Tab-separated table of C-alpha atoms in Angstrom:
chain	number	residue	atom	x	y	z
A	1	UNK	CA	9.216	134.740	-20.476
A	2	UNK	CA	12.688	135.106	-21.001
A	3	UNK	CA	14.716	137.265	-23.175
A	4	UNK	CA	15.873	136.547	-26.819
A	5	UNK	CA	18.885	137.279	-28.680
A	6	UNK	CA	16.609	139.708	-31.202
A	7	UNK	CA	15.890	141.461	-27.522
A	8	UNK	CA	19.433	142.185	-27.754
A	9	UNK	CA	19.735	142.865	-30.985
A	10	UNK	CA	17.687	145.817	-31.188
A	11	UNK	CA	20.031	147.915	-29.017
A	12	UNK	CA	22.749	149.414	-30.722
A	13	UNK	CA	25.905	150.213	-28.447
A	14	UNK	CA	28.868	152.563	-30.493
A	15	UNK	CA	31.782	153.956	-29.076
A	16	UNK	CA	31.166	156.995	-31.085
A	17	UNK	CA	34.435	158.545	-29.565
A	18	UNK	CA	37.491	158.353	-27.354
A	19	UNK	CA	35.845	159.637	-24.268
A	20	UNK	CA	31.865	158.890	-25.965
A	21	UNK	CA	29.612	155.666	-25.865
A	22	UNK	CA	25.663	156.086	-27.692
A	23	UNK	CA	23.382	153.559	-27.540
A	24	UNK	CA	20.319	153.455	-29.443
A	25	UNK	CA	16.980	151.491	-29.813
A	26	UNK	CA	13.338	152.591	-31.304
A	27	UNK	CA	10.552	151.432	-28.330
A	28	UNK	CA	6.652	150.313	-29.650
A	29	UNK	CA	5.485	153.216	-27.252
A	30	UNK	CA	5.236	156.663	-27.001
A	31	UNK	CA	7.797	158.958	-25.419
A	32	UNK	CA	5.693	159.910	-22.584
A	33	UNK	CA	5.258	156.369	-21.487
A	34	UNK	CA	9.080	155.590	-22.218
A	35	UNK	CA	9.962	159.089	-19.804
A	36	UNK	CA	7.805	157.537	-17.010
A	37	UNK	CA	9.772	154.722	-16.599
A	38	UNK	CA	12.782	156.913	-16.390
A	39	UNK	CA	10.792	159.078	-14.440
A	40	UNK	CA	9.160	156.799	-11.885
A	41	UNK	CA	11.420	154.949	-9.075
A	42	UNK	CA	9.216	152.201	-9.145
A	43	UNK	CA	9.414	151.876	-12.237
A	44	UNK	CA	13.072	152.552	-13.005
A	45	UNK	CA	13.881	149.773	-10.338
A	46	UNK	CA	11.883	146.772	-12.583
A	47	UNK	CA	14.394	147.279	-15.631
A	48	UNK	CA	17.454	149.421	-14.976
A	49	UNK	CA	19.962	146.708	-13.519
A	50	UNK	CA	20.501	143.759	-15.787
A	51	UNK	CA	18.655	140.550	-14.295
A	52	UNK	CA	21.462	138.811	-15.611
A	53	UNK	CA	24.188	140.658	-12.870
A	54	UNK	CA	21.825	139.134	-9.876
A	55	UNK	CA	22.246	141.494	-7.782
A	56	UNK	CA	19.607	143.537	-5.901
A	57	UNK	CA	19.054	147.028	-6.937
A	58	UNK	CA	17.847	149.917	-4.823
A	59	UNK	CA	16.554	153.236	-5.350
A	60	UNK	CA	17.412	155.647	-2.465
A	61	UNK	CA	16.868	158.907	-3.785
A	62	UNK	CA	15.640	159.521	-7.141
A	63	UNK	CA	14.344	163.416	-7.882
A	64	UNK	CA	14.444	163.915	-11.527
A	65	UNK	CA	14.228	167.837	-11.702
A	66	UNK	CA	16.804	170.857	-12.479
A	67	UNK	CA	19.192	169.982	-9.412
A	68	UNK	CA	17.218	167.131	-7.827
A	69	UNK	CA	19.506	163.922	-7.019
A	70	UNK	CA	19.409	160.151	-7.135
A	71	UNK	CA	21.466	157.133	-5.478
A	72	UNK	CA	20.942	153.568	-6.875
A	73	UNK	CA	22.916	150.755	-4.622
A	74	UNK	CA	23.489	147.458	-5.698
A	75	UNK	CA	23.616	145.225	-2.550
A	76	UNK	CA	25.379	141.582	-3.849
A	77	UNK	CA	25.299	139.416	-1.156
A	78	UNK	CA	27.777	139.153	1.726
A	79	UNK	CA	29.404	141.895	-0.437
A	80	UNK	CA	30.061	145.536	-0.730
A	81	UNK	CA	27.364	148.092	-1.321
A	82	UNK	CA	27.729	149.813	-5.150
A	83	UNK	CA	26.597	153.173	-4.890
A	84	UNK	CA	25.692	155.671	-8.273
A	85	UNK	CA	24.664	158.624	-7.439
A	86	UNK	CA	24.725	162.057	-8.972
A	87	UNK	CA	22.427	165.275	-10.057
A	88	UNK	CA	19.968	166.198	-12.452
A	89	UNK	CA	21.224	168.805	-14.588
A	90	UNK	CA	18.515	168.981	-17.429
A	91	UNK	CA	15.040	167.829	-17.508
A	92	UNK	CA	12.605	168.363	-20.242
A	93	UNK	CA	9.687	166.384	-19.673
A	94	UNK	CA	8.987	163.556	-22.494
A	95	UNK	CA	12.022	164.489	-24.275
A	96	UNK	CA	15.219	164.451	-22.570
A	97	UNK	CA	17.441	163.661	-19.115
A	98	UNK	CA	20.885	164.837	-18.312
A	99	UNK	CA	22.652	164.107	-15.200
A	100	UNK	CA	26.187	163.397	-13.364
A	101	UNK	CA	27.530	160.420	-12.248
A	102	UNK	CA	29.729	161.613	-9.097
A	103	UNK	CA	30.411	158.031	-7.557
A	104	UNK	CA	34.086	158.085	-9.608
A	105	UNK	CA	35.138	161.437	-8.675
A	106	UNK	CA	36.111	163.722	-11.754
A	107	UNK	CA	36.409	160.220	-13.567
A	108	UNK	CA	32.248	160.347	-13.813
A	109	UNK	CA	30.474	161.065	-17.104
A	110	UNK	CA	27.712	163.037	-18.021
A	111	UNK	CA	25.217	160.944	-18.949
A	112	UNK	CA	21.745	161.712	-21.507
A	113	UNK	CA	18.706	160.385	-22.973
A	114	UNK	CA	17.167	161.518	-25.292
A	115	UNK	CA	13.553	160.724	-26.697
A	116	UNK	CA	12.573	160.883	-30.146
A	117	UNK	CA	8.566	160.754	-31.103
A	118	UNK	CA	8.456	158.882	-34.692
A	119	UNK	CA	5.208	157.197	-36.414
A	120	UNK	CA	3.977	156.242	-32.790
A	121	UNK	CA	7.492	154.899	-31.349
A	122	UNK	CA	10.028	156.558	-29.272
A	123	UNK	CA	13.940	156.601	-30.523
A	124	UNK	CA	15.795	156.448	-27.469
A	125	UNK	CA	19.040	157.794	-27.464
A	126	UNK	CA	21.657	157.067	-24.693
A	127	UNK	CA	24.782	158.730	-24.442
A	128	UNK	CA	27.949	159.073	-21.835
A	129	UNK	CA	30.717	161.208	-22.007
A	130	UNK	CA	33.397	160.953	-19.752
A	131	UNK	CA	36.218	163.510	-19.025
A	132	UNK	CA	39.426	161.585	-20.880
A	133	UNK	CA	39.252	158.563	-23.256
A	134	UNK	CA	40.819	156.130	-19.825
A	135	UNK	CA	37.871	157.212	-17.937
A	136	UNK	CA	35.402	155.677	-20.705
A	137	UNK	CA	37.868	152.419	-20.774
A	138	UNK	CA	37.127	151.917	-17.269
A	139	UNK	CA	33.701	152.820	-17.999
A	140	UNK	CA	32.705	150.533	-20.528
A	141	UNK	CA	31.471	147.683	-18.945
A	142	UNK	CA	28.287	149.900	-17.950
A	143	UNK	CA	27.282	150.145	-21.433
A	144	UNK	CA	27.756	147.154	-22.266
A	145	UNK	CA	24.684	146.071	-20.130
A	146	UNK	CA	22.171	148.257	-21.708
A	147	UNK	CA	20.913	145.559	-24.755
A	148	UNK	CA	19.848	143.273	-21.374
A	149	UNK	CA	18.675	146.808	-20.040
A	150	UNK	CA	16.411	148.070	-22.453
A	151	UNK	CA	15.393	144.759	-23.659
A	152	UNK	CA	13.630	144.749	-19.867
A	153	UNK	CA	12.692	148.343	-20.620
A	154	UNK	CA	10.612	147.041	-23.775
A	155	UNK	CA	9.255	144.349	-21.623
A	156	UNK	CA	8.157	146.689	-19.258
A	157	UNK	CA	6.397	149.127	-21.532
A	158	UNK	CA	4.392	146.480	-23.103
A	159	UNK	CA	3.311	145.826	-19.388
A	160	UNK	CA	2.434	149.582	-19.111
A	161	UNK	CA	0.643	149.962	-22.545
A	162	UNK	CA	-1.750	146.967	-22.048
């Protein structure tokens, strides 16, 4: 089944600042569920890249503990390997992720989510904040997948709950 436009429309994506982007959307599961597919590589690799880009994702490394690591390359074809890769920084299980994103150099933000229990539901809470206000215009275009991204999140947890 493919996705809708009210798949879309339940992400919110503000440029809160000049160097800050939050995105927001309230999941029908529990934080603990919506923290293991952060949590879980296997998991993370079903929604995180827009279907839409059609490019293959991979997770290489993906530790999600005080100081653990990941790398995530996109491999489009005939093309260029995309690599993201950074550190964990903060890790409260259920609740919330920080980490770096070292692939631009000091240009990388620090990126969070946070997770919200409420009646049942989880209130996600994305946010990247980048070192100057031309770092987050370069930047941009990464939040500007994550309606298509969480609307395959959503997908995914309904998978998981049943």
């Amino acid at each position: 089944m493919g996705l809708t436009a009210s798949d879309f429309s339940a992400t919110q994506v503000v440029r809160t600042s000049d160097t800050e982007v939050t995105v927001t959307r309230i999941f029908d599961a529990p934080p603990r569920l919506v923290y293991k597919a952060w949590t879980t590589p296997e998991l993370f690799q079903r929604w995180w890249a827009p279907k839409s880009m059609g490019v293959p994702m991979h997770v290489r490394e993906f530790d999600v503990r005080v100081g653990g690591g990941y790398r995530i390359e996109f491999t489009p074809e005939g093309g260029q390997v995309w690599a993201f890769f950074g550190s964990y920084t903060e890790v409260i299980p259920n609740e919330r992720i920080v980490w770096t994103n070292e692939e631009s150099g000091d240009g990388g933000a620090i990126s969070s989510v946070t997770l919200e229990e409420q009646d049942g539901k989880t209130l996600l809470t994305f946010r990247e904040v980048y070192p100057t206000k031309e770092a987050l215009d370069e930047g941009i275009g990464g939040a500007e997948g994550m309606p298509e991204q969480l609307a395959q999140l959503e997908a995914l947890l309904g998978e998981m709950a049943g």
